[in-house]
Short mmCIF file of C-alpha atoms in Angstrom, two decimals:
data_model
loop_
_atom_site.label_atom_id
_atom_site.label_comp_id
_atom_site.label_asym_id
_atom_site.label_seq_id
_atom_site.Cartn_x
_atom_site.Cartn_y
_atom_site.Cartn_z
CA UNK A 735 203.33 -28.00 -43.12
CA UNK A 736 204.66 -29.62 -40.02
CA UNK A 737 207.89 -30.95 -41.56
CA UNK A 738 209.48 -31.97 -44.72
CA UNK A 739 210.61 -34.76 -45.91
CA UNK A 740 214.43 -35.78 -45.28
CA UNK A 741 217.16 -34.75 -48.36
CA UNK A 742 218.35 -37.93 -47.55
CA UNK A 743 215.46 -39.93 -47.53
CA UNK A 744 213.51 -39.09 -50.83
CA UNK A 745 212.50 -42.62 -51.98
CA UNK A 746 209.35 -42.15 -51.41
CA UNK A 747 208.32 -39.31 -53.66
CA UNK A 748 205.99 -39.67 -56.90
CA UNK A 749 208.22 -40.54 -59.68
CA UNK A 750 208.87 -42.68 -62.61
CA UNK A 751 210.74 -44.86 -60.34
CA UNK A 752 211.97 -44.23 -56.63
CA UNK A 753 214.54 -41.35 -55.57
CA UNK A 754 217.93 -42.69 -54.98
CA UNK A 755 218.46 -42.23 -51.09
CA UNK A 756 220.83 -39.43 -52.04
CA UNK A 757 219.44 -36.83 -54.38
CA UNK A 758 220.85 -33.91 -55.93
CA UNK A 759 217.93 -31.45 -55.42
CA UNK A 760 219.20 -28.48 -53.31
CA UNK A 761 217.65 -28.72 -49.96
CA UNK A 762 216.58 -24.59 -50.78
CA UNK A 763 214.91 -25.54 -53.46
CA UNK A 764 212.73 -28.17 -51.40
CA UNK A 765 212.30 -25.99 -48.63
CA UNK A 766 211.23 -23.11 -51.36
CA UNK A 767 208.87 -25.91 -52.52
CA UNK A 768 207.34 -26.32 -48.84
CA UNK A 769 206.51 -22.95 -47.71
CA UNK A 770 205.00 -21.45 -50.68
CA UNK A 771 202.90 -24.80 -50.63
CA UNK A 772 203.48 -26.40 -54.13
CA UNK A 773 204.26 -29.79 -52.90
CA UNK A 774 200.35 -29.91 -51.44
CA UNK A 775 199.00 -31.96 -54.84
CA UNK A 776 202.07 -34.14 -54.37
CA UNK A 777 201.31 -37.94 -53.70
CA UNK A 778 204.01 -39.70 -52.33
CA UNK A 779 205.10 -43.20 -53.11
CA UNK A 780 204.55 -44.50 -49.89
CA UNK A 781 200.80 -43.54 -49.18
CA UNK A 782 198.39 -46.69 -48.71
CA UNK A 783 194.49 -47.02 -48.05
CA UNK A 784 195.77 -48.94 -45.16
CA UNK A 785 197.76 -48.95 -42.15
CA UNK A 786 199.16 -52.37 -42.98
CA UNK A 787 199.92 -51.10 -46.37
CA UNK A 788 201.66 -47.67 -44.97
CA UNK A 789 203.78 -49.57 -42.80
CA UNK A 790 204.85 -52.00 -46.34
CA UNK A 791 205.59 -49.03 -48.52
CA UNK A 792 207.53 -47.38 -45.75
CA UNK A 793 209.57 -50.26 -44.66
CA UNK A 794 210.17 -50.89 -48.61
CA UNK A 795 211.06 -47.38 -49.22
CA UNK A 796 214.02 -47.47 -46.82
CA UNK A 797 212.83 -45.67 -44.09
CA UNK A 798 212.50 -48.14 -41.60
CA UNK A 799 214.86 -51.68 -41.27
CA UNK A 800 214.12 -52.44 -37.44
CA UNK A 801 211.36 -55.19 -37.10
CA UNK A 802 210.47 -53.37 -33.67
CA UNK A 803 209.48 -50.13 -35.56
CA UNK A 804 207.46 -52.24 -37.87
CA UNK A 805 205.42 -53.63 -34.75
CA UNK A 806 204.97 -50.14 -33.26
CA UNK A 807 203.48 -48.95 -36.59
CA UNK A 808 201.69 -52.06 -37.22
CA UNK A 809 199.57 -51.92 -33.30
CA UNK A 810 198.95 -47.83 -33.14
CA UNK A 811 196.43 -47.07 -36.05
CA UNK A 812 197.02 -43.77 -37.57
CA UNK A 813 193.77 -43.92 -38.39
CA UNK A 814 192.28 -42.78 -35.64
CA UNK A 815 194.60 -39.90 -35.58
CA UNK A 816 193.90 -38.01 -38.32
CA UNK A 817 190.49 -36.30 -37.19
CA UNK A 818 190.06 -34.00 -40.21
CA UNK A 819 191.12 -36.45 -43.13
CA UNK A 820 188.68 -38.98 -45.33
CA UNK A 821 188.90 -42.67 -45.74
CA UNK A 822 190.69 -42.19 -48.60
CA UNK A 823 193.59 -39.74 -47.15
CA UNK A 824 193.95 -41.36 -43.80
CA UNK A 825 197.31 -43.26 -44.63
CA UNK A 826 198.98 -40.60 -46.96
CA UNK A 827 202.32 -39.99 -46.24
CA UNK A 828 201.85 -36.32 -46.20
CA UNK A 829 201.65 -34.00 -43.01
CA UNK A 830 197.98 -33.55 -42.07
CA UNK A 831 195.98 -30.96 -40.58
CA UNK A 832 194.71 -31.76 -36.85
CA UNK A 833 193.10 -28.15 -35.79
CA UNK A 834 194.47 -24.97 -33.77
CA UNK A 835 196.88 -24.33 -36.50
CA UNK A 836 198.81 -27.55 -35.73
CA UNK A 837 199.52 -31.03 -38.36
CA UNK A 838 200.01 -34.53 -37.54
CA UNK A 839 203.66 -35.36 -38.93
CA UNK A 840 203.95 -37.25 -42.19
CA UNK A 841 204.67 -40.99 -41.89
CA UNK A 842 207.68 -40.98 -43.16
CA UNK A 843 209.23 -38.73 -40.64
CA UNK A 844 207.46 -40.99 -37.88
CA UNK A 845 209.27 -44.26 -39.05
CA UNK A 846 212.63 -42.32 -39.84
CA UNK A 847 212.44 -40.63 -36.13
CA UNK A 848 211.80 -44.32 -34.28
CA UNK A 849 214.20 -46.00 -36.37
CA UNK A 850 217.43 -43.24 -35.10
CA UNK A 851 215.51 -44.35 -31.29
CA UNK A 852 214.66 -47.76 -31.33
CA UNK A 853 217.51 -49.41 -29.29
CA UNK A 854 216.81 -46.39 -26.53
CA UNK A 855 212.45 -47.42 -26.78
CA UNK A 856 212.93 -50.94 -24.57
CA UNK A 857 210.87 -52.10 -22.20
CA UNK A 858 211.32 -50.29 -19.27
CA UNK A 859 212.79 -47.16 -20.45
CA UNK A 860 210.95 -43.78 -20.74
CA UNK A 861 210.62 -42.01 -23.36
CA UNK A 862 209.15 -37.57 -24.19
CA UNK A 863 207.38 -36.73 -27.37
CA UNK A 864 207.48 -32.62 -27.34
CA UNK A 865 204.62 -31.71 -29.28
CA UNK A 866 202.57 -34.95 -28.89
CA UNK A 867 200.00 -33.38 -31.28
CA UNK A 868 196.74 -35.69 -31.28
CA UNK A 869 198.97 -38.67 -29.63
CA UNK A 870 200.05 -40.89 -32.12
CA UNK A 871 203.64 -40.59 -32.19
CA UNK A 872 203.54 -40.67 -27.77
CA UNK A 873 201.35 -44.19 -28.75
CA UNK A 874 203.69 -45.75 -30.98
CA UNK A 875 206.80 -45.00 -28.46
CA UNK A 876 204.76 -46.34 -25.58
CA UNK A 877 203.93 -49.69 -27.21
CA UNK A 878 207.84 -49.96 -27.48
CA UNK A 879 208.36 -49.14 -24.09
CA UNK A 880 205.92 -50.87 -22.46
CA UNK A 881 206.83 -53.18 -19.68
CA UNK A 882 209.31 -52.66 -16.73
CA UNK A 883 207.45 -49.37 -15.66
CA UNK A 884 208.39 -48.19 -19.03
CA UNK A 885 206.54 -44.87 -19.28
CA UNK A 886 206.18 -42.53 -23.33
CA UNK A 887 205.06 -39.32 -21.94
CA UNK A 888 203.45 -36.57 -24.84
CA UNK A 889 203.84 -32.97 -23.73
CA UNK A 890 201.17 -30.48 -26.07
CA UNK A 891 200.52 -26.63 -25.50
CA UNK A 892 197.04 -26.55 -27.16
CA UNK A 893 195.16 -28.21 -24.17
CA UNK A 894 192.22 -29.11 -27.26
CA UNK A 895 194.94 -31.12 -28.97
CA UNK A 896 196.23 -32.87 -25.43
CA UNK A 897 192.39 -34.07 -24.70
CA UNK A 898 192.03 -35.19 -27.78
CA UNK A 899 195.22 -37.51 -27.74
CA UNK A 900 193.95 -38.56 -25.02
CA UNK A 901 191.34 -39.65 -25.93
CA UNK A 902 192.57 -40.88 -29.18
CA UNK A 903 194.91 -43.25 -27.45
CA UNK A 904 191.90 -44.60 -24.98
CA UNK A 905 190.51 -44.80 -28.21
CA UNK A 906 193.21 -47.12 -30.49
CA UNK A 907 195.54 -48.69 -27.13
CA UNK A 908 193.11 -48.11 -24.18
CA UNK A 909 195.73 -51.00 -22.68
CA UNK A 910 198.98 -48.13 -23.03
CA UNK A 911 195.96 -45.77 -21.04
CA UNK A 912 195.13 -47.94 -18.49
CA UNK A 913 198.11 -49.48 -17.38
CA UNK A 914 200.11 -45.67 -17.51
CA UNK A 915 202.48 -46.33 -19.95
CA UNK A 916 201.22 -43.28 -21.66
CA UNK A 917 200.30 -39.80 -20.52
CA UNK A 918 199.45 -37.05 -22.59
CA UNK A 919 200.15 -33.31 -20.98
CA UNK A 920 198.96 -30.31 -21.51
CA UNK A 921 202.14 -27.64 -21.23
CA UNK A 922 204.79 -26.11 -23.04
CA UNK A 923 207.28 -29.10 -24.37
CA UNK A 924 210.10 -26.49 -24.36
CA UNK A 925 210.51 -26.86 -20.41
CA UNK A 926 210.08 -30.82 -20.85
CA UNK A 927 208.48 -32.65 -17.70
CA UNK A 928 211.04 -32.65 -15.46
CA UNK A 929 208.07 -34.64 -12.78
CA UNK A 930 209.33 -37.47 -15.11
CA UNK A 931 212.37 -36.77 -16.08
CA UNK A 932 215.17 -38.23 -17.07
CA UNK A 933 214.24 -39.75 -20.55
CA UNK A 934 215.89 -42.35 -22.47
CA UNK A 935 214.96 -41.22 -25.34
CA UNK A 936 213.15 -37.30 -26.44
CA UNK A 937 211.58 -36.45 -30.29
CA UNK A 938 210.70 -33.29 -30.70
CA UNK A 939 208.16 -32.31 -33.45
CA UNK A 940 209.33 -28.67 -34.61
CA UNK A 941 212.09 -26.67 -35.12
CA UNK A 942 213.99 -25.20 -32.17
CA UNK A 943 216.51 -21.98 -33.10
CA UNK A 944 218.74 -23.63 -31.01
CA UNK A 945 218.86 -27.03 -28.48
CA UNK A 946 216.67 -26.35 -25.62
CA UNK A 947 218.37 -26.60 -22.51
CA UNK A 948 215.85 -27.93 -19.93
CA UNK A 949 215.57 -30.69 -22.71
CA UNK A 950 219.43 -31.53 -22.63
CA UNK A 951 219.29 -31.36 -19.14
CA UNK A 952 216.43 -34.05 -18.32
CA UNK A 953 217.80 -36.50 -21.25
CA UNK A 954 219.67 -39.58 -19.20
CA UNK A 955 223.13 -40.69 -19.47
CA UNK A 956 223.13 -42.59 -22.18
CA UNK A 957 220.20 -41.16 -23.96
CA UNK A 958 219.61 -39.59 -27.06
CA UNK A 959 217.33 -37.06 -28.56
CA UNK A 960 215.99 -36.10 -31.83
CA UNK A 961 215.51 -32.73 -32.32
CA UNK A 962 215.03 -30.64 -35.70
CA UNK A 963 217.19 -27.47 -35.52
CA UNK A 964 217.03 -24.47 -37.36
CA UNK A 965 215.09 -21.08 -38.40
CA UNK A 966 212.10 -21.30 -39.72
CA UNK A 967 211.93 -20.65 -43.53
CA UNK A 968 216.18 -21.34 -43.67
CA UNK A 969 218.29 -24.14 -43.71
CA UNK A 970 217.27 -26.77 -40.96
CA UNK A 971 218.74 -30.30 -39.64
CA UNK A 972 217.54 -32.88 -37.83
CA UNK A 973 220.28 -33.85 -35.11
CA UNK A 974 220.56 -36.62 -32.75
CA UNK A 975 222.08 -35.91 -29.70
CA UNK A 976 223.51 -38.00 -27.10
CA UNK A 977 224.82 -38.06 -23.59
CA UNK A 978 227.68 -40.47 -22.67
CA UNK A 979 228.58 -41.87 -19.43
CA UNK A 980 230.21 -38.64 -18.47
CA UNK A 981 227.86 -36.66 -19.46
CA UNK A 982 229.27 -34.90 -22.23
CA UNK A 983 226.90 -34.38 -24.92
CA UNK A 984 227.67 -35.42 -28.71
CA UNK A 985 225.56 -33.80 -31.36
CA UNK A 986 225.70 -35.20 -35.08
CA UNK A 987 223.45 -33.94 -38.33
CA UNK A 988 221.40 -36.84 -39.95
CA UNK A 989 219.74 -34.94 -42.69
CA UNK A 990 218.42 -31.70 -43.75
CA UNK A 991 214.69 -31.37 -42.92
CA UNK A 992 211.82 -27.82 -43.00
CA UNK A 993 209.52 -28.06 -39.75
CA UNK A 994 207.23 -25.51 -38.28
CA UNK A 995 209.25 -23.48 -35.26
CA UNK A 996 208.54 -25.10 -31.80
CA UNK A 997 207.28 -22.15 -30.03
CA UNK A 998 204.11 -21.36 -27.69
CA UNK A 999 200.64 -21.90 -27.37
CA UNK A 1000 199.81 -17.82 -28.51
CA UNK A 1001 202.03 -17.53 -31.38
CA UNK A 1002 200.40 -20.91 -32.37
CA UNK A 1003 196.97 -20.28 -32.24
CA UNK A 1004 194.84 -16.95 -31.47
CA UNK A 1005 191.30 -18.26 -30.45
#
């Protein structure tokens, strides 16, 4: 699996009725759960047929209040980023396999990862997905930045799964494509892309063992950064980090998550 869902955030499992947004499962019991794969028959509360009726569930579900998320999700179909799933599985709100060893995120973590970003994704800003997968998440932060020589830019070390963002994105916002606000490269996300650096705002889609520092180091002044942190198979958080004025950087915990590590292209995939 690509990542879990949030401790905090559980409102959108199966269930008699919804999770409380605070649950008293012990996050190594969930993350037992995820890597010996028992949560794979698991349908989640929030899953649609639809796009329009992801985005519903999701913002009903609590993991999403900002009307600007809900446009982002609404205009980048997710659709068309899913290569390997049916008509039917296409808006789960699961992880899904993409190829080369590598999952889309679910949408859950999606919405709760733009929602901790969305006053830093304005028109104008710039914004670095690290481990832009197939492109979706790098097209939903470029529709928010668009404008103002806003720039989302998706860094991917499986040059298969860069070309195919690409080409997904042509594909579902050929506008984002055409006008630059997007581009999708092929490299190791670790380093960044310091050619168009500084960012406003950075997600990263695995776990690093520790905050990378090339990644500190090209977030602006005033940016922040979400970043899942941990070992793999052991306790992990997702932390949002910041910059202030002076440069000092602040680093808080928003919940316990269980991602794949962020690592390289070999370990990743052997062809």
């Amino acid at each position: 699996l690509h990542d879990a869902l949030p401790i905090s955030r559980m409102r959108c499992l199966q269930s008699p009725r919804c999770w409380s947004a605070r649950t008293s499962v012990p996050l190594s019991l969930v993350v037992t759960w995820l890597y010996l794969g028992r949560v794979r028959g698991m349908a989640w509360r929030c899953s649609s047929t639809t796009r329009d009726g992801l985005v519903a569930k999701l913002r009903s579900g609590g993991l999403f209040s900002n009307d600007r998320v809900e446009q982002a999700l609404r205009s980048v179909d997710r659709g068309v980023f899913v290569p390997f799933s049916s008509i039917e599985t296409k808006y789960e709100d699961a992880p899904q396999r993409i190829g080369y060893n590598a999952t889309i995120s679910a949408p859950h973590m999606h919405a709760m990862c733009l929602e901790l970003l969305i006053d830093k994704l304005i028109p104008g800003n710039r914004a670095l997905d690290v481990g832009s997968g197939t492109g979706y998440l790098t097209a939903c932060m470029g529709v928010l930045v668009r404008g103002k020589g806003g720039k989302a830019v998706g860094v991917e070390h499986i040059p298969e799964l860069a070309a195919m963002g690409r080409q997904n994105v042509q594909k579902s916002n050929p506008d984002l494509v055409q006008d630059g606000t997007v581009v999708l490269l092929e490299g190791d996300g670790r380093a960044g892309a310091e050619e168009h650096a500084p960012f406003d705002a950075i997600h990263v889609g695995a776990a690093a063992p520790e905050l990378p520092e090339a990644l500190v180091r090209q977030l602006r002044v005033g940016g922040r950064m979400v970043i899942p942190v941990g070992p793999e198979g052991e306790f992990q958080e997702l932390l949002v980090v910041e910059k202030d004025a002076a440069g000092t950087v602040h680093v808080r915990s928003e919940t316990g998550v269980a991602y794949v590590p962020l690592t390289d292209r070999a370990a990743q995939w052997k062809e």
